[in-house]
PDB file of C-alpha atoms in Angstrom:
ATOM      1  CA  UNK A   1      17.179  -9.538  12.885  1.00  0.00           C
ATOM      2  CA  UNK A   2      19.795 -12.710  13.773  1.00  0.00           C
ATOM      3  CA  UNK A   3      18.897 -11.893  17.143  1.00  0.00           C
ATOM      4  CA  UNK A   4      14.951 -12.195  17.063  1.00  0.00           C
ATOM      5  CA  UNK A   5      15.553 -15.504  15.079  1.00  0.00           C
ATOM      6  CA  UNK A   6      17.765 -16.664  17.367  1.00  0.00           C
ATOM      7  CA  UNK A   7      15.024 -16.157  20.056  1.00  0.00           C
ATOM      8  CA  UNK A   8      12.458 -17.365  17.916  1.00  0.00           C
ATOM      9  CA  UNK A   9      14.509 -20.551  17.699  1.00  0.00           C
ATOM     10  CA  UNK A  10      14.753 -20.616  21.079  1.00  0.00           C
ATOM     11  CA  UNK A  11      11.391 -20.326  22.009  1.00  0.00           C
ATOM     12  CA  UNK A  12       9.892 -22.513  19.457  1.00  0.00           C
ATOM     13  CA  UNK A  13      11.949 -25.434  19.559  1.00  0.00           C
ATOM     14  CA  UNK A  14      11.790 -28.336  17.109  1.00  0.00           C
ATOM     15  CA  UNK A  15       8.653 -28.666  15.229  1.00  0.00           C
ATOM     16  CA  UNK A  16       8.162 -32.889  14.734  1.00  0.00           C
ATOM     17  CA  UNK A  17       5.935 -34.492  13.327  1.00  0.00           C
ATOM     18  CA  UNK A  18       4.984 -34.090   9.758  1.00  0.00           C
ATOM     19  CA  UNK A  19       7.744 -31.664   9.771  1.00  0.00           C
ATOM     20  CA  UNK A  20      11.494 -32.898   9.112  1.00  0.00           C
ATOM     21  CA  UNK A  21      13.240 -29.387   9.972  1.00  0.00           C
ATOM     22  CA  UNK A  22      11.491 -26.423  10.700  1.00  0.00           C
ATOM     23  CA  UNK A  23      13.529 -22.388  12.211  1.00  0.00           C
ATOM     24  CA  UNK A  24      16.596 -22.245  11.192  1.00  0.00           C
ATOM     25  CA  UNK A  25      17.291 -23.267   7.295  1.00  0.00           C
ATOM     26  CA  UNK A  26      16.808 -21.581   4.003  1.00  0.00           C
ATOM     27  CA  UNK A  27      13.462 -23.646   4.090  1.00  0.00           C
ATOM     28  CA  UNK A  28      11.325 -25.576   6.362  1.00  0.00           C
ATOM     29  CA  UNK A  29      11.280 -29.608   5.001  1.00  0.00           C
ATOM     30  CA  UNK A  30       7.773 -30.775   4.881  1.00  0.00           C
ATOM     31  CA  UNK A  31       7.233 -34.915   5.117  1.00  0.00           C
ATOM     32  CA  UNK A  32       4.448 -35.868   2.537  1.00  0.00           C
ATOM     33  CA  UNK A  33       1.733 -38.568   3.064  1.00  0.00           C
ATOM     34  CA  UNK A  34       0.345 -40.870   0.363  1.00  0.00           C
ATOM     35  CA  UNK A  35      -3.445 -40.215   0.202  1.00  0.00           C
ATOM     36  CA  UNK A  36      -3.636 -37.021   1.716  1.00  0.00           C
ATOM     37  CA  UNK A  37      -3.559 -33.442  -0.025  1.00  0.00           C
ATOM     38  CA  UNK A  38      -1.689 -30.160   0.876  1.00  0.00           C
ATOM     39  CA  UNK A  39      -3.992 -27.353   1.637  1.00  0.00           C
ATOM     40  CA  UNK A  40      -1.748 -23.581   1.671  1.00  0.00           C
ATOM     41  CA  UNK A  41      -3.365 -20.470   2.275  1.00  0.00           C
ATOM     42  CA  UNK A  42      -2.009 -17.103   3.643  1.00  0.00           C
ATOM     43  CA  UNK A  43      -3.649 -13.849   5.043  1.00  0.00           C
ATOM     44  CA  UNK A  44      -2.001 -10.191   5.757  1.00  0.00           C
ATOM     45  CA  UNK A  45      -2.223  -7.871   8.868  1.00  0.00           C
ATOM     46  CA  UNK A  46      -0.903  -4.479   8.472  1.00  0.00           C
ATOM     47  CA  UNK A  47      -0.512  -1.803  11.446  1.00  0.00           C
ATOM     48  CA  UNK A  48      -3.508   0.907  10.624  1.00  0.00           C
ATOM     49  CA  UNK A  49      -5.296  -1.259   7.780  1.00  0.00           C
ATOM     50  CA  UNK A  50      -6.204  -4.296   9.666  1.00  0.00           C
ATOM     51  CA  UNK A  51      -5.723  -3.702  13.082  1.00  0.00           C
ATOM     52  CA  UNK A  52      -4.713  -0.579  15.352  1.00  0.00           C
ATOM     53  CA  UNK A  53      -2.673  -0.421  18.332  1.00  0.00           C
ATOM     54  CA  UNK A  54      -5.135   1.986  20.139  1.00  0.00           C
ATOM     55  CA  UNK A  55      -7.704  -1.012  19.858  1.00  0.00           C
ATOM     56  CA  UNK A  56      -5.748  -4.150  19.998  1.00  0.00           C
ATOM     57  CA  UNK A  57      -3.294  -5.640  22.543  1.00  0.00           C
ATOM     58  CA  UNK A  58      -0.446  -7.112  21.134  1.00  0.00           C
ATOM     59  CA  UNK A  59      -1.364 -10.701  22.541  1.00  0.00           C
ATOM     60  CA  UNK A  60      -4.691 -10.666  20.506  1.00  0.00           C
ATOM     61  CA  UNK A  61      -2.836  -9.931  17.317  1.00  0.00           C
ATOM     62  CA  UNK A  62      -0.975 -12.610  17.814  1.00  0.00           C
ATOM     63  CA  UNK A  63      -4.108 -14.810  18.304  1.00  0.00           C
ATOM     64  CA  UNK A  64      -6.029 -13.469  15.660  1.00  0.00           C
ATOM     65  CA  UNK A  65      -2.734 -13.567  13.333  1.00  0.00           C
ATOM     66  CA  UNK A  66      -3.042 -17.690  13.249  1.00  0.00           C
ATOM     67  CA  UNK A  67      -6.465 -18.341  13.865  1.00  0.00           C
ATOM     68  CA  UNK A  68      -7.484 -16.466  10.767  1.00  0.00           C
ATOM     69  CA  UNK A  69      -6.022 -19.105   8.370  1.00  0.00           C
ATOM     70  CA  UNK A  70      -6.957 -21.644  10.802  1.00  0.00           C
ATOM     71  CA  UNK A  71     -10.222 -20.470   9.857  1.00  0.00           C
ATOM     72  CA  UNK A  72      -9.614 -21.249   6.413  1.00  0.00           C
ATOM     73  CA  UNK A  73      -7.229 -24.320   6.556  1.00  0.00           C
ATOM     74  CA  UNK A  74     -10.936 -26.048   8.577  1.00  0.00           C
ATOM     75  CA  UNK A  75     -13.287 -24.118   6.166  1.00  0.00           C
ATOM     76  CA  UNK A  76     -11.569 -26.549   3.583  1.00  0.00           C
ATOM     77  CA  UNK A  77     -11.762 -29.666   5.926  1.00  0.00           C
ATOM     78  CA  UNK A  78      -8.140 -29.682   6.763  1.00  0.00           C
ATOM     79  CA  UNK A  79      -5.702 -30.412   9.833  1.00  0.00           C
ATOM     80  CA  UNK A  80      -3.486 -27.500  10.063  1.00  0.00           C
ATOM     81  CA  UNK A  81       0.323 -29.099   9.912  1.00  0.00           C
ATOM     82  CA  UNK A  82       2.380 -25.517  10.568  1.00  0.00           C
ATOM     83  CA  UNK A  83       2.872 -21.985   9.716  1.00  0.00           C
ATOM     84  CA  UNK A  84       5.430 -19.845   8.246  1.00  0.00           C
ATOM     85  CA  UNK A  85       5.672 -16.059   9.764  1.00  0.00           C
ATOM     86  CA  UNK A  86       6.738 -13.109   7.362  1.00  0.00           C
ATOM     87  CA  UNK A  87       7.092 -10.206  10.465  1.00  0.00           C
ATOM     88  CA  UNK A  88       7.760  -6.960   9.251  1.00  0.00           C
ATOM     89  CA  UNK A  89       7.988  -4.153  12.370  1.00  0.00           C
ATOM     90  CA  UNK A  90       9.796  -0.642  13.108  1.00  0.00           C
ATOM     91  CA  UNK A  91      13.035  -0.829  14.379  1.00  0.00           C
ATOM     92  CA  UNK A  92      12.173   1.480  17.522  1.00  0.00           C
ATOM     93  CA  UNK A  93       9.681  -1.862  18.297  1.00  0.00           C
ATOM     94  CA  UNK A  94       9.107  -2.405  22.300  1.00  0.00           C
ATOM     95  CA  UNK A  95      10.361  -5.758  23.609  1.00  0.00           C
ATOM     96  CA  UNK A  96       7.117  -5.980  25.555  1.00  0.00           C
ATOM     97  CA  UNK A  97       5.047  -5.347  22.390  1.00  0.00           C
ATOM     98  CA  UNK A  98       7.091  -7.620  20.410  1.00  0.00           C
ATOM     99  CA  UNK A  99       7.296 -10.585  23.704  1.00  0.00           C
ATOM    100  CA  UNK A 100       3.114 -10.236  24.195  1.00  0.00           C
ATOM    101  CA  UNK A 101       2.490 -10.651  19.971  1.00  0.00           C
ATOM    102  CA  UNK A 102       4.581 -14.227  20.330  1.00  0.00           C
ATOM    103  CA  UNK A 103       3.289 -15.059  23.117  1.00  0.00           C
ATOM    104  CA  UNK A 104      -0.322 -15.104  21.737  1.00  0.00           C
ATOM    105  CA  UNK A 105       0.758 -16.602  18.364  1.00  0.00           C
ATOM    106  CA  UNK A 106       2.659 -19.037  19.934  1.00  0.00           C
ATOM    107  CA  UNK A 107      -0.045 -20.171  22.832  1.00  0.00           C
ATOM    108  CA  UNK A 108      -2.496 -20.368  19.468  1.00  0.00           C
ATOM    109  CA  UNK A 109      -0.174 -22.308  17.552  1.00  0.00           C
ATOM    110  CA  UNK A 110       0.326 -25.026  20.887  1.00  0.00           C
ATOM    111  CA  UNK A 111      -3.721 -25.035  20.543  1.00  0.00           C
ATOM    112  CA  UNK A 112      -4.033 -26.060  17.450  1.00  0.00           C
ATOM    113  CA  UNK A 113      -1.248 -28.119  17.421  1.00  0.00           C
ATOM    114  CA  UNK A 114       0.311 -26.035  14.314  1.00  0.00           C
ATOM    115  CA  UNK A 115       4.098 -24.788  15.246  1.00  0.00           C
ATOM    116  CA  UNK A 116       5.663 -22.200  13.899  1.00  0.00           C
ATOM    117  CA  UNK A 117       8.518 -23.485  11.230  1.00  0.00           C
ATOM    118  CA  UNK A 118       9.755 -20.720   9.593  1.00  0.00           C
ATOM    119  CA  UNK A 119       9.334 -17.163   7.749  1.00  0.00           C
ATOM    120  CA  UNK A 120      11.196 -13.893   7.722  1.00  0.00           C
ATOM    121  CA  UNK A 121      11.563 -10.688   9.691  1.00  0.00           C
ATOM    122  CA  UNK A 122      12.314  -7.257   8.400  1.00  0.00           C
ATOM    123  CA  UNK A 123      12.686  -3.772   9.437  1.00  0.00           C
ATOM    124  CA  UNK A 124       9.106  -1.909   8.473  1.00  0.00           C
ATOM    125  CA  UNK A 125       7.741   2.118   9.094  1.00  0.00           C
ATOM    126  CA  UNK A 126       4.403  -0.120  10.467  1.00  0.00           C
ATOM    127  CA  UNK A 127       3.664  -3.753  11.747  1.00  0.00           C
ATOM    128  CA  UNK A 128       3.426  -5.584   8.849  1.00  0.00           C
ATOM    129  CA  UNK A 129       2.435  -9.406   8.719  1.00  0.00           C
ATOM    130  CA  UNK A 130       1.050 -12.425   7.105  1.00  0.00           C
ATOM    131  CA  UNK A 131       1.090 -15.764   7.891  1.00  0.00           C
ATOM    132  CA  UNK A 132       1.407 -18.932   5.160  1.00  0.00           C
ATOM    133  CA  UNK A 133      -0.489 -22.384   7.019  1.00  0.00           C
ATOM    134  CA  UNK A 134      -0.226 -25.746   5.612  1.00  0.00           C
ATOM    135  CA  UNK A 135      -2.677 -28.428   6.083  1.00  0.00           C
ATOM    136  CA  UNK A 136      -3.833 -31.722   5.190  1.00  0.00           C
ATOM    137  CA  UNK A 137      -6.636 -33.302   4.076  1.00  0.00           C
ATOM    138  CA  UNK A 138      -7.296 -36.808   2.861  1.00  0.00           C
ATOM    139  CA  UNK A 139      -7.067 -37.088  -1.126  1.00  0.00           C
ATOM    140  CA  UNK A 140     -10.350 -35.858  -2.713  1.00  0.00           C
ATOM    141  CA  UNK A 141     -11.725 -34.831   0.378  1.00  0.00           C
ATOM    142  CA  UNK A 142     -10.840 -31.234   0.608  1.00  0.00           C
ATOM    143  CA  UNK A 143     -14.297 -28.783   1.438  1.00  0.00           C
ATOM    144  CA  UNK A 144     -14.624 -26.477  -2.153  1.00  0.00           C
ATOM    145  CA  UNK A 145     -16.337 -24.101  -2.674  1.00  0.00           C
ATOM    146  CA  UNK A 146     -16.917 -24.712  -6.318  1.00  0.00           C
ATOM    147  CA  UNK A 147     -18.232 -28.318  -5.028  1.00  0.00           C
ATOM    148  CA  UNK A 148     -21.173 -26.751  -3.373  1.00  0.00           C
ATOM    149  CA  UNK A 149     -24.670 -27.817  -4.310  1.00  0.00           C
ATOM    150  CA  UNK A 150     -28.177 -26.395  -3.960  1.00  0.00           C
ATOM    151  CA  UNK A 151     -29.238 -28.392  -0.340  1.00  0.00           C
ATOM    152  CA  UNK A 152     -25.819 -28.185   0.884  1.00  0.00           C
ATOM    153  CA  UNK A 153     -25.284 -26.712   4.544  1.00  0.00           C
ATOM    154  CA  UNK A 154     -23.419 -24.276   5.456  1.00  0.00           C
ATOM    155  CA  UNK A 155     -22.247 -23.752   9.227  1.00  0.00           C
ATOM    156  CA  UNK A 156     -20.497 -20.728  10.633  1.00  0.00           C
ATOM    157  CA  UNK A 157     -19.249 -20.183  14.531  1.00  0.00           C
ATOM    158  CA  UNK A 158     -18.667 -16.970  15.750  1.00  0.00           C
ATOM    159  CA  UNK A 159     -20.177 -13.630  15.847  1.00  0.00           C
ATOM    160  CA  UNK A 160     -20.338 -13.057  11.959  1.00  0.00           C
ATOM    161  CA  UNK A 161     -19.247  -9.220  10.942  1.00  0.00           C
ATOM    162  CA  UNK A 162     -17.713  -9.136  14.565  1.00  0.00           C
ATOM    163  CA  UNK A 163     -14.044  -8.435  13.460  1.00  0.00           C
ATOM    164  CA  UNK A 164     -14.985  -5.982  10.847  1.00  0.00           C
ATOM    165  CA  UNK A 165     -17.328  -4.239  13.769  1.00  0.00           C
ATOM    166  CA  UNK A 166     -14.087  -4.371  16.495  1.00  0.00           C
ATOM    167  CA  UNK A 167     -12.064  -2.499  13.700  1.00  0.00           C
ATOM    168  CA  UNK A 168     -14.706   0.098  12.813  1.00  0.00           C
ATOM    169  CA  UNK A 169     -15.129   0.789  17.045  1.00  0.00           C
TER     170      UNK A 169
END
């Protein structure tokens, strides 16, 4: 475990930014802005729930890991700041598996401009996941849903159901 943080350190490097220390700490240190509002949200992957490895290359897990609370940090209007990584996997885990997973969360997160500033790893029967973002958004601004009114527009991208379809394949 000290050695995949230490790698993770490694590889990640100092967050900046909004971010005043990030890998590394009991706690990533978060700089706040006057006007602007935190937005958190966190999704879950687990190994034969979510995803399987007979379908899905490591490097797309780790893509589709981030992006799907980037999804939600710009359904709510907001500029994604950073993530936090809870990675649970078996200990007979394959470097290469392991390598091509970080290497696709950690091309997304340079994308987005969202590093990764913390988390936890544990020993797990199954791949076991979830990711916390933080974003901003100026004060009162934030996209609700509650805020919605008849006339409103509503704009997707993507193939709608296409995950869900992938999974079922």
């Amino acid at each position: 475990e000290f050695g995949l943080i230490g790698a993770l350190r490694r590889r990640v490097g100092r967050p900046g930014g909004a971010w005043a220390a990030g890998i590394g700490d009991d706690g990533a240190l978060l700089r706040s802005r006057a006007g602007w509002e935190r937005v958190l949200t966190v999704d879950a992957l687990v190994e034969d729930v979510h995803f399987r490895w007979r379908t899905t290359d490591a490097r797309s897990l780790g893509r589709k890991a981030l992006r799907v609370n980037l999804s939600d940090l710009g359904a709510m209007g907001a500029r994604p700041l950073g993530f936090l990584l809870a990675l649970g996997v078996p200990p007979d885990v394959g470097s290469q598996r392991l390598d091509g997973f970080m290497r696709g969360l950690l091309a997304e997160a340079r994308s987005a401009g969202s590093p990764l500033v913390g988390g936890d790893t544990v020993r797990a029967p199954v791949w076991s996941l979830a990711i916390t973002a933080v974003g901003e958004v100026p004060q009162g601004r934030a996209l609700r849903r509650g805020a919605l009114c008849p006339g409103d527009r509503i704009f997707v991208t993507g193939d709608l159901g296409a995950s869900a379809l992938g999974f079922h394949i």
